[in-house]
């Protein structure tokens, strides 16, 4: 059920263990393998609403495992254009496929240039090693 | 900090099996091996094996042991009329609060074994030692014992496969009875008790034999027995509404408010225990608040500390909560004002600013399917 540890090179990373897949002025957000492993089996996703404004470094949703609640931190600012209802229905998609089926939200970015502040995969791996 | 945590005799096994370890009551314990939900379902469908060696064992013996324990424990020890009988009971304080909840075993007319919560072992011993009379001996046997819980509808099939040939038939073991037997070559005290609501046993053995017993039971894979961690132990007990000391009950919770009046012998002639007068008054006046079970009618998972409302009026606080793996809905225990405690009462749970509908539900929240004939 659990995915193999990985940090794809085509994603950008936030130090609160989120990933970003950039697609022009929009982006897809999710949590990293490390984050889902630390959380354990995800049993609940409280998503933002489509149209919500979210702010970088602030919570935009909640993930819960059997034992714990965790805020999901927005890696960038923007407006939510879609949320992954499949994860609302089947939260452990976050565990089985954190970078694919387990994505959490699509966001129209305020400024795609902000993504330059994020980490690349190699820097994120270094951050994990330091923890 | 991990270096200060205590380890059970099975610690190396847990690590070998790939368990995720967590601190619990000062012990380094497995929270799960493969996953809480999977282990939970294994116990409801087949069988699970738990390391509960962290639990404490206090032995009280001597001529005055029974009379002394009658003054300290809430339930009527006089109902244990034969050796090998056991009873759920409370160690209470003078305010009617719950120092611990435990199971007392009558090993002989002069020797009683108290199996207590891990984190409370020292506090219980100190509490009991305060006025132990001459001729009664109180000894903490915890370091000498390992303890396993084997729980689930297939528990007795698992046991039968490793049960000593010369021992009394395993099927004769009745609920809340203990028998000495050889299990997988290890001499054990086997008790028909548990914390999951399922059929099952708890086994006590010499600490150094715990690993051998654990391995022998896990070899019974044909019955689907799997190792289970404390995570599943918590979700299983919550579905059947067994209170957890330190969460739902404690030294400051009144036993009658906690719904544990049924283990408080308040009307037995000659029986007087700490706090009994307070509990009689609570019963007489009616408790101001009650520990109730509730279930979510909307999405949302109750967590300890969240506030419960009836309409806009605050009526209580959650003490335990989870997403029930069996029911696939949020469930919890919490104290609510007596006026809002009736089954079916509409509640609103404030989940970090989101208001979600819930209702007071009958206990247990989940009824185990396979209850063995007793």
Tab-separated table of C-alpha atoms in Angstrom, chain A residues 1 36-47 62 64-69 71 87-89 91, chain B residues 20 31-32 34-38 230-231 234-235 299-303 321-323 325 351-352 354 356:
chain	number	residue	atom	x	y	z
A	1	UNK	CA	0.000	0.000	0.000
A	36	UNK	CA	2.956	11.000	4.317
A	37	UNK	CA	5.345	8.535	5.970
A	38	UNK	CA	5.603	10.699	9.075
A	39	UNK	CA	1.812	11.061	9.207
A	40	UNK	CA	1.041	7.363	8.700
A	41	UNK	CA	-2.145	6.088	7.071
A	42	UNK	CA	-4.132	9.126	6.038
A	43	UNK	CA	-7.812	8.665	6.884
A	44	UNK	CA	-9.204	12.156	6.346
A	45	UNK	CA	-8.662	15.182	4.096
A	46	UNK	CA	-10.339	18.501	4.857
A	47	UNK	CA	-9.826	20.381	1.574
A	62	UNK	CA	-5.898	19.374	7.009
A	64	UNK	CA	-5.514	13.348	9.535
A	65	UNK	CA	-4.095	9.945	10.226
A	66	UNK	CA	-5.707	7.573	12.707
A	67	UNK	CA	-3.710	9.218	15.464
A	68	UNK	CA	-2.883	12.760	14.432
A	69	UNK	CA	-4.029	15.934	12.708
A	71	UNK	CA	-2.100	21.203	8.715
A	87	UNK	CA	-8.518	12.008	-1.847
A	88	UNK	CA	-11.566	13.243	0.083
A	89	UNK	CA	-13.215	9.900	-0.728
A	91	UNK	CA	-7.589	9.565	1.742
B	20	UNK	CA	6.815	2.050	14.017
B	31	UNK	CA	2.146	1.818	17.408
B	32	UNK	CA	1.751	-0.392	14.325
B	34	UNK	CA	1.884	-2.697	8.837
B	35	UNK	CA	-0.887	-0.194	9.573
B	36	UNK	CA	-3.444	0.603	12.259
B	37	UNK	CA	-6.495	-0.025	10.079
B	38	UNK	CA	-5.205	-3.321	8.754
B	230	UNK	CA	-1.036	0.142	20.369
B	231	UNK	CA	-2.712	2.128	17.577
B	234	UNK	CA	-6.792	2.181	20.959
B	235	UNK	CA	-9.243	2.170	18.019
B	299	UNK	CA	-17.470	14.252	8.045
B	300	UNK	CA	-14.938	14.993	10.747
B	301	UNK	CA	-12.853	13.172	13.312
B	302	UNK	CA	-13.306	13.906	17.015
B	303	UNK	CA	-10.070	14.487	18.916
B	321	UNK	CA	-11.823	10.158	19.356
B	322	UNK	CA	-10.912	8.507	16.109
B	323	UNK	CA	-12.211	7.494	12.721
B	325	UNK	CA	-12.155	1.528	11.110
B	351	UNK	CA	-13.486	20.823	14.698
B	352	UNK	CA	-10.986	23.676	14.766
B	354	UNK	CA	-15.836	23.953	11.640
B	356	UNK	CA	-20.061	19.330	12.484
